């Protein structure tokens, strides 16, 4: 889903997913909250974890400081 | 030897090669896993776990039969979603080509393509799934359909030649049949559609024969019984 666009900004779907991670949430929770298909949420969270925008613990994802700073831009 | 004879000979060699054959997907086996670049970003087959997937290949972007198929797949996408099923397209074109084609379909036909399309430029997924039929083309994927269940098991495969557009109603019908089979432990007869009576699996013992004849099924004979679900 490419979480970061060509201008270094969060893509719309990445922004929606990040915003759905307070409190930490499972991919299923995020899919239900955002209306995005579950496969896109799983792929997106994995990509955002690789970009250190989110981190996973016990099956739940939380925004990192870096993720929150992107979200506030 | 004519070109046609050479192609036929090559196809026969590939088909009879036990190494190639052993690696082609089989019904009832786990669908080969992959990670691929798509129009919706990098996706793994496992991302669909818990839901059904219709993985399908088309020969090439910006071709007329494929365009009619994409319009038809887009049309059934809402019905597939009701069945917890996602579409995943594939050809060996690039992401840029897919995006341009999807935008062209929107512009010319007013239809959004809601599903991701794999850009399988290196033929990785096409090779894993045997989507390239050398007897038809060595550079394009044929019109293949793989139906994968929520556990990642390959449940149905349908192959069409390059010249024949698919019947998407049939794909919906197969999904309905597979889901009905899983839910009710039954089989479905020829030309079955959702709502029709289903086939009760034939009995394996005499005791089962006696039991089923008193079970209220609609039986033509001991081995041929139907019921409503």
PDB file of N, CA and C in Angstrom, chain B residues 147-212:
ATOM      1  N   UNK B 147      -9.101 -20.622  -6.737  1.00  0.00           N
ATOM      2  CA  UNK B 147      -9.934 -20.264  -5.583  1.00  0.00           C
ATOM      3  C   UNK B 147      -9.298 -20.882  -4.341  1.00  0.00           C
ATOM      4  N   UNK B 148      -8.954 -19.997  -3.402  1.00  0.00           N
ATOM      5  CA  UNK B 148      -8.200 -20.391  -2.206  1.00  0.00           C
ATOM      6  C   UNK B 148      -9.065 -20.114  -0.984  1.00  0.00           C
ATOM      7  N   UNK B 149      -9.133 -21.085  -0.086  1.00  0.00           N
ATOM      8  CA  UNK B 149     -10.051 -20.955   1.050  1.00  0.00           C
ATOM      9  C   UNK B 149      -9.391 -20.234   2.233  1.00  0.00           C
ATOM     10  N   UNK B 150     -10.136 -19.981   3.314  1.00  0.00           N
ATOM     11  CA  UNK B 150      -9.594 -19.188   4.432  1.00  0.00           C
ATOM     12  C   UNK B 150      -8.369 -19.808   5.108  1.00  0.00           C
ATOM     13  N   UNK B 151      -8.177 -21.120   4.930  1.00  0.00           N
ATOM     14  CA  UNK B 151      -6.997 -21.769   5.507  1.00  0.00           C
ATOM     15  C   UNK B 151      -5.826 -21.779   4.534  1.00  0.00           C
ATOM     16  N   UNK B 152      -6.007 -21.201   3.355  1.00  0.00           N
ATOM     17  CA  UNK B 152      -4.922 -21.160   2.385  1.00  0.00           C
ATOM     18  C   UNK B 152      -4.844 -22.403   1.519  1.00  0.00           C
ATOM     19  N   UNK B 153      -5.921 -23.171   1.485  1.00  0.00           N
ATOM     20  CA  UNK B 153      -5.932 -24.403   0.682  1.00  0.00           C
ATOM     21  C   UNK B 153      -6.548 -24.106  -0.690  1.00  0.00           C
ATOM     22  N   UNK B 154      -5.914 -24.651  -1.711  1.00  0.00           N
ATOM     23  CA  UNK B 154      -6.397 -24.466  -3.079  1.00  0.00           C
ATOM     24  C   UNK B 154      -7.619 -25.347  -3.300  1.00  0.00           C
ATOM     25  N   UNK B 155      -8.760 -24.727  -3.547  1.00  0.00           N
ATOM     26  CA  UNK B 155     -10.016 -25.482  -3.601  1.00  0.00           C
ATOM     27  C   UNK B 155     -10.575 -25.662  -5.012  1.00  0.00           C
ATOM     28  N   UNK B 156     -10.232 -24.774  -5.918  1.00  0.00           N
ATOM     29  CA  UNK B 156     -10.714 -24.928  -7.297  1.00  0.00           C
ATOM     30  C   UNK B 156      -9.752 -24.229  -8.243  1.00  0.00           C
ATOM     31  N   UNK B 157      -9.621 -24.803  -9.432  1.00  0.00           N
ATOM     32  CA  UNK B 157      -8.797 -24.188 -10.473  1.00  0.00           C
ATOM     33  C   UNK B 157      -9.585 -24.248 -11.775  1.00  0.00           C
ATOM     34  N   UNK B 158      -9.613 -23.138 -12.487  1.00  0.00           N
ATOM     35  CA  UNK B 158     -10.295 -23.100 -13.776  1.00  0.00           C
ATOM     36  C   UNK B 158      -9.345 -22.437 -14.771  1.00  0.00           C
ATOM     37  N   UNK B 159      -9.204 -23.020 -15.942  1.00  0.00           N
ATOM     38  CA  UNK B 159      -8.303 -22.477 -16.962  1.00  0.00           C
ATOM     39  C   UNK B 159      -9.087 -22.187 -18.239  1.00  0.00           C
ATOM     40  N   UNK B 160      -8.866 -20.998 -18.772  1.00  0.00           N
ATOM     41  CA  UNK B 160      -9.468 -20.624 -20.050  1.00  0.00           C
ATOM     42  C   UNK B 160      -8.338 -20.235 -21.005  1.00  0.00           C
ATOM     43  N   UNK B 161      -8.535 -20.464 -22.303  1.00  0.00           N
ATOM     44  CA  UNK B 161      -7.509 -20.046 -23.266  1.00  0.00           C
ATOM     45  C   UNK B 161      -7.515 -18.532 -23.460  1.00  0.00           C
ATOM     46  N   UNK B 162      -6.490 -18.066 -24.142  1.00  0.00           N
ATOM     47  CA  UNK B 162      -6.337 -16.624 -24.362  1.00  0.00           C
ATOM     48  C   UNK B 162      -7.547 -16.003 -25.044  1.00  0.00           C
ATOM     49  N   UNK B 163      -8.204 -16.796 -25.903  1.00  0.00           N
ATOM     50  CA  UNK B 163      -9.259 -16.224 -26.747  1.00  0.00           C
ATOM     51  C   UNK B 163     -10.637 -16.198 -26.091  1.00  0.00           C
ATOM     52  N   UNK B 164     -10.771 -16.828 -24.918  1.00  0.00           N
ATOM     53  CA  UNK B 164     -12.107 -16.999 -24.331  1.00  0.00           C
ATOM     54  C   UNK B 164     -12.223 -16.271 -22.995  1.00  0.00           C
ATOM     55  N   UNK B 165     -13.039 -15.242 -22.961  1.00  0.00           N
ATOM     56  CA  UNK B 165     -13.269 -14.515 -21.710  1.00  0.00           C
ATOM     57  C   UNK B 165     -14.009 -15.380 -20.715  1.00  0.00           C
ATOM     58  N   UNK B 166     -13.724 -15.122 -19.433  1.00  0.00           N
ATOM     59  CA  UNK B 166     -14.299 -15.968 -18.377  1.00  0.00           C
ATOM     60  C   UNK B 166     -15.758 -15.651 -18.073  1.00  0.00           C
ATOM     61  N   UNK B 167     -16.433 -16.625 -17.480  1.00  0.00           N
ATOM     62  CA  UNK B 167     -17.804 -16.452 -17.014  1.00  0.00           C
ATOM     63  C   UNK B 167     -17.743 -16.203 -15.510  1.00  0.00           C
ATOM     64  N   UNK B 168     -17.910 -14.960 -15.101  1.00  0.00           N
ATOM     65  CA  UNK B 168     -17.755 -14.638 -13.677  1.00  0.00           C
ATOM     66  C   UNK B 168     -18.919 -15.179 -12.841  1.00  0.00           C
ATOM     67  N   UNK B 169     -20.064 -15.403 -13.480  1.00  0.00           N
ATOM     68  CA  UNK B 169     -21.164 -16.042 -12.739  1.00  0.00           C
ATOM     69  C   UNK B 169     -20.742 -17.435 -12.286  1.00  0.00           C
ATOM     70  N   UNK B 170     -19.962 -18.115 -13.103  1.00  0.00           N
ATOM     71  CA  UNK B 170     -19.498 -19.460 -12.741  1.00  0.00           C
ATOM     72  C   UNK B 170     -18.564 -19.386 -11.532  1.00  0.00           C
ATOM     73  N   UNK B 171     -17.743 -18.341 -11.490  1.00  0.00           N
ATOM     74  CA  UNK B 171     -16.831 -18.212 -10.352  1.00  0.00           C
ATOM     75  C   UNK B 171     -17.635 -17.982  -9.063  1.00  0.00           C
ATOM     76  N   UNK B 172     -18.649 -17.128  -9.148  1.00  0.00           N
ATOM     77  CA  UNK B 172     -19.523 -16.924  -7.983  1.00  0.00           C
ATOM     78  C   UNK B 172     -20.205 -18.229  -7.580  1.00  0.00           C
ATOM     79  N   UNK B 173     -20.655 -18.975  -8.599  1.00  0.00           N
ATOM     80  CA  UNK B 173     -21.357 -20.237  -8.333  1.00  0.00           C
ATOM     81  C   UNK B 173     -20.431 -21.233  -7.627  1.00  0.00           C
ATOM     82  N   UNK B 174     -19.185 -21.291  -8.063  1.00  0.00           N
ATOM     83  CA  UNK B 174     -18.239 -22.226  -7.434  1.00  0.00           C
ATOM     84  C   UNK B 174     -17.969 -21.812  -5.986  1.00  0.00           C
ATOM     85  N   UNK B 175     -17.827 -20.506  -5.752  1.00  0.00           N
ATOM     86  CA  UNK B 175     -17.640 -20.032  -4.368  1.00  0.00           C
ATOM     87  C   UNK B 175     -18.837 -20.442  -3.513  1.00  0.00           C
ATOM     88  N   UNK B 176     -20.038 -20.226  -4.031  1.00  0.00           N
ATOM     89  CA  UNK B 176     -21.247 -20.619  -3.283  1.00  0.00           C
ATOM     90  C   UNK B 176     -21.234 -22.120  -3.003  1.00  0.00           C
ATOM     91  N   UNK B 177     -20.856 -22.893  -4.007  1.00  0.00           N
ATOM     92  CA  UNK B 177     -20.857 -24.350  -3.846  1.00  0.00           C
ATOM     93  C   UNK B 177     -19.834 -24.787  -2.795  1.00  0.00           C
ATOM     94  N   UNK B 178     -18.637 -24.223  -2.859  1.00  0.00           N
ATOM     95  CA  UNK B 178     -17.591 -24.606  -1.897  1.00  0.00           C
ATOM     96  C   UNK B 178     -17.990 -24.214  -0.474  1.00  0.00           C
ATOM     97  N   UNK B 179     -18.544 -23.025  -0.339  1.00  0.00           N
ATOM     98  CA  UNK B 179     -18.930 -22.578   1.008  1.00  0.00           C
ATOM     99  C   UNK B 179     -20.104 -23.396   1.543  1.00  0.00           C
ATOM    100  N   UNK B 180     -21.013 -23.789   0.646  1.00  0.00           N
ATOM    101  CA  UNK B 180     -22.133 -24.648   1.065  1.00  0.00           C
ATOM    102  C   UNK B 180     -21.614 -26.028   1.478  1.00  0.00           C
ATOM    103  N   UNK B 181     -20.678 -26.551   0.715  1.00  0.00           N
ATOM    104  CA  UNK B 181     -20.073 -27.842   1.052  1.00  0.00           C
ATOM    105  C   UNK B 181     -19.414 -27.785   2.425  1.00  0.00           C
ATOM    106  N   UNK B 182     -18.656 -26.720   2.669  1.00  0.00           N
ATOM    107  CA  UNK B 182     -17.959 -26.610   3.956  1.00  0.00           C
ATOM    108  C   UNK B 182     -18.939 -26.475   5.121  1.00  0.00           C
ATOM    109  N   UNK B 183     -20.003 -25.727   4.893  1.00  0.00           N
ATOM    110  CA  UNK B 183     -20.937 -25.453   5.989  1.00  0.00           C
ATOM    111  C   UNK B 183     -21.819 -26.651   6.315  1.00  0.00           C
ATOM    112  N   UNK B 184     -22.235 -27.382   5.273  1.00  0.00           N
ATOM    113  CA  UNK B 184     -23.233 -28.442   5.491  1.00  0.00           C
ATOM    114  C   UNK B 184     -22.696 -29.852   5.251  1.00  0.00           C
ATOM    115  N   UNK B 185     -21.432 -29.976   4.893  1.00  0.00           N
ATOM    116  CA  UNK B 185     -20.836 -31.298   4.621  1.00  0.00           C
ATOM    117  C   UNK B 185     -21.644 -32.047   3.567  1.00  0.00           C
ATOM    118  N   UNK B 186     -21.884 -31.384   2.448  1.00  0.00           N
ATOM    119  CA  UNK B 186     -22.642 -31.988   1.350  1.00  0.00           C
ATOM    120  C   UNK B 186     -21.870 -31.759   0.060  1.00  0.00           C
ATOM    121  N   UNK B 187     -22.385 -32.310  -1.034  1.00  0.00           N
ATOM    122  CA  UNK B 187     -21.835 -32.023  -2.358  1.00  0.00           C
ATOM    123  C   UNK B 187     -22.920 -31.291  -3.153  1.00  0.00           C
ATOM    124  N   UNK B 188     -22.535 -30.745  -4.294  1.00  0.00           N
ATOM    125  CA  UNK B 188     -23.523 -30.020  -5.096  1.00  0.00           C
ATOM    126  C   UNK B 188     -23.591 -30.645  -6.487  1.00  0.00           C
ATOM    127  N   UNK B 189     -24.801 -30.817  -7.017  1.00  0.00           N
ATOM    128  CA  UNK B 189     -24.955 -31.493  -8.310  1.00  0.00           C
ATOM    129  C   UNK B 189     -24.619 -30.576  -9.482  1.00  0.00           C
ATOM    130  N   UNK B 190     -24.682 -31.157 -10.666  1.00  0.00           N
ATOM    131  CA  UNK B 190     -24.412 -30.392 -11.889  1.00  0.00           C
ATOM    132  C   UNK B 190     -25.337 -29.187 -11.972  1.00  0.00           C
ATOM    133  N   UNK B 191     -24.776 -28.088 -12.393  1.00  0.00           N
ATOM    134  CA  UNK B 191     -25.533 -26.848 -12.629  1.00  0.00           C
ATOM    135  C   UNK B 191     -26.240 -26.317 -11.381  1.00  0.00           C
ATOM    136  N   UNK B 192     -25.753 -26.721 -10.215  1.00  0.00           N
ATOM    137  CA  UNK B 192     -26.333 -26.264  -8.948  1.00  0.00           C
ATOM    138  C   UNK B 192     -26.158 -24.751  -8.791  1.00  0.00           C
ATOM    139  N   UNK B 193     -27.150 -24.139  -8.208  1.00  0.00           N
ATOM    140  CA  UNK B 193     -27.039 -22.738  -7.805  1.00  0.00           C
ATOM    141  C   UNK B 193     -27.522 -22.611  -6.369  1.00  0.00           C
ATOM    142  N   UNK B 194     -27.070 -21.578  -5.692  1.00  0.00           N
ATOM    143  CA  UNK B 194     -27.461 -21.352  -4.298  1.00  0.00           C
ATOM    144  C   UNK B 194     -28.977 -21.400  -4.177  1.00  0.00           C
ATOM    145  N   UNK B 195     -29.455 -22.172  -3.205  1.00  0.00           N
ATOM    146  CA  UNK B 195     -30.892 -22.331  -3.011  1.00  0.00           C
ATOM    147  C   UNK B 195     -31.404 -23.662  -3.532  1.00  0.00           C
ATOM    148  N   UNK B 196     -30.689 -24.246  -4.497  1.00  0.00           N
ATOM    149  CA  UNK B 196     -31.088 -25.574  -5.001  1.00  0.00           C
ATOM    150  C   UNK B 196     -30.781 -26.647  -3.953  1.00  0.00           C
ATOM    151  N   UNK B 197     -31.433 -27.811  -4.137  1.00  0.00           N
ATOM    152  CA  UNK B 197     -31.143 -28.930  -3.231  1.00  0.00           C
ATOM    153  C   UNK B 197     -29.733 -29.447  -3.472  1.00  0.00           C
ATOM    154  N   UNK B 198     -29.151 -30.016  -2.422  1.00  0.00           N
ATOM    155  CA  UNK B 198     -27.767 -30.496  -2.492  1.00  0.00           C
ATOM    156  C   UNK B 198     -27.737 -32.021  -2.398  1.00  0.00           C
ATOM    157  N   UNK B 199     -26.597 -32.578  -2.710  1.00  0.00           N
ATOM    158  CA  UNK B 199     -26.414 -34.029  -2.688  1.00  0.00           C
ATOM    159  C   UNK B 199     -25.897 -34.466  -1.314  1.00  0.00           C
ATOM    160  N   UNK B 200     -26.561 -35.437  -0.734  1.00  0.00           N
ATOM    161  CA  UNK B 200     -26.065 -36.012   0.517  1.00  0.00           C
ATOM    162  C   UNK B 200     -24.989 -37.033   0.157  1.00  0.00           C
ATOM    163  N   UNK B 201     -23.825 -36.959   0.779  1.00  0.00           N
ATOM    164  CA  UNK B 201     -22.753 -37.909   0.413  1.00  0.00           C
ATOM    165  C   UNK B 201     -23.245 -39.345   0.506  1.00  0.00           C
ATOM    166  N   UNK B 202     -22.855 -40.202  -0.447  1.00  0.00           N
ATOM    167  CA  UNK B 202     -23.346 -41.585  -0.450  1.00  0.00           C
ATOM    168  C   UNK B 202     -22.905 -42.347   0.791  1.00  0.00           C
ATOM    169  N   UNK B 203     -23.733 -43.273   1.247  1.00  0.00           N
ATOM    170  CA  UNK B 203     -23.394 -44.034   2.447  1.00  0.00           C
ATOM    171  C   UNK B 203     -22.272 -45.030   2.179  1.00  0.00           C
ATOM    172  N   UNK B 204     -21.522 -45.325   3.225  1.00  0.00           N
ATOM    173  CA  UNK B 204     -20.404 -46.258   3.076  1.00  0.00           C
ATOM    174  C   UNK B 204     -20.710 -47.614   3.684  1.00  0.00           C
ATOM    175  N   UNK B 205     -21.780 -47.708   4.479  1.00  0.00           N
ATOM    176  CA  UNK B 205     -22.113 -48.988   5.122  1.00  0.00           C
ATOM    177  C   UNK B 205     -23.606 -49.268   4.978  1.00  0.00           C
ATOM    178  N   UNK B 206     -23.971 -50.505   5.158  1.00  0.00           N
ATOM    179  CA  UNK B 206     -25.382 -50.878   5.094  1.00  0.00           C
ATOM    180  C   UNK B 206     -26.187 -50.158   6.172  1.00  0.00           C
ATOM    181  N   UNK B 207     -25.570 -50.000   7.336  1.00  0.00           N
ATOM    182  CA  UNK B 207     -26.249 -49.312   8.432  1.00  0.00           C
ATOM    183  C   UNK B 207     -26.608 -47.881   8.018  1.00  0.00           C
ATOM    184  N   UNK B 208     -25.663 -47.236   7.327  1.00  0.00           N
ATOM    185  CA  UNK B 208     -25.917 -45.873   6.871  1.00  0.00           C
ATOM    186  C   UNK B 208     -27.014 -45.841   5.812  1.00  0.00           C
ATOM    187  N   UNK B 209     -27.066 -46.892   4.979  1.00  0.00           N
ATOM    188  CA  UNK B 209     -28.115 -46.961   3.951  1.00  0.00           C
ATOM    189  C   UNK B 209     -29.481 -46.975   4.625  1.00  0.00           C
ATOM    190  N   UNK B 210     -29.639 -47.835   5.610  1.00  0.00           N
ATOM    191  CA  UNK B 210     -30.933 -47.925   6.306  1.00  0.00           C
ATOM    192  C   UNK B 210     -31.269 -46.615   6.996  1.00  0.00           C
ATOM    193  N   UNK B 211     -30.246 -46.012   7.606  1.00  0.00           N
ATOM    194  CA  UNK B 211     -30.482 -44.766   8.341  1.00  0.00           C
ATOM    195  C   UNK B 211     -30.924 -43.660   7.394  1.00  0.00           C
ATOM    196  N   UNK B 212     -30.290 -43.567   6.252  1.00  0.00           N
ATOM    197  CA  UNK B 212     -30.600 -42.449   5.358  1.00  0.00           C
ATOM    198  C   UNK B 212     -31.965 -42.600   4.710  1.00  0.00           C
TER     199      UNK B 212
END
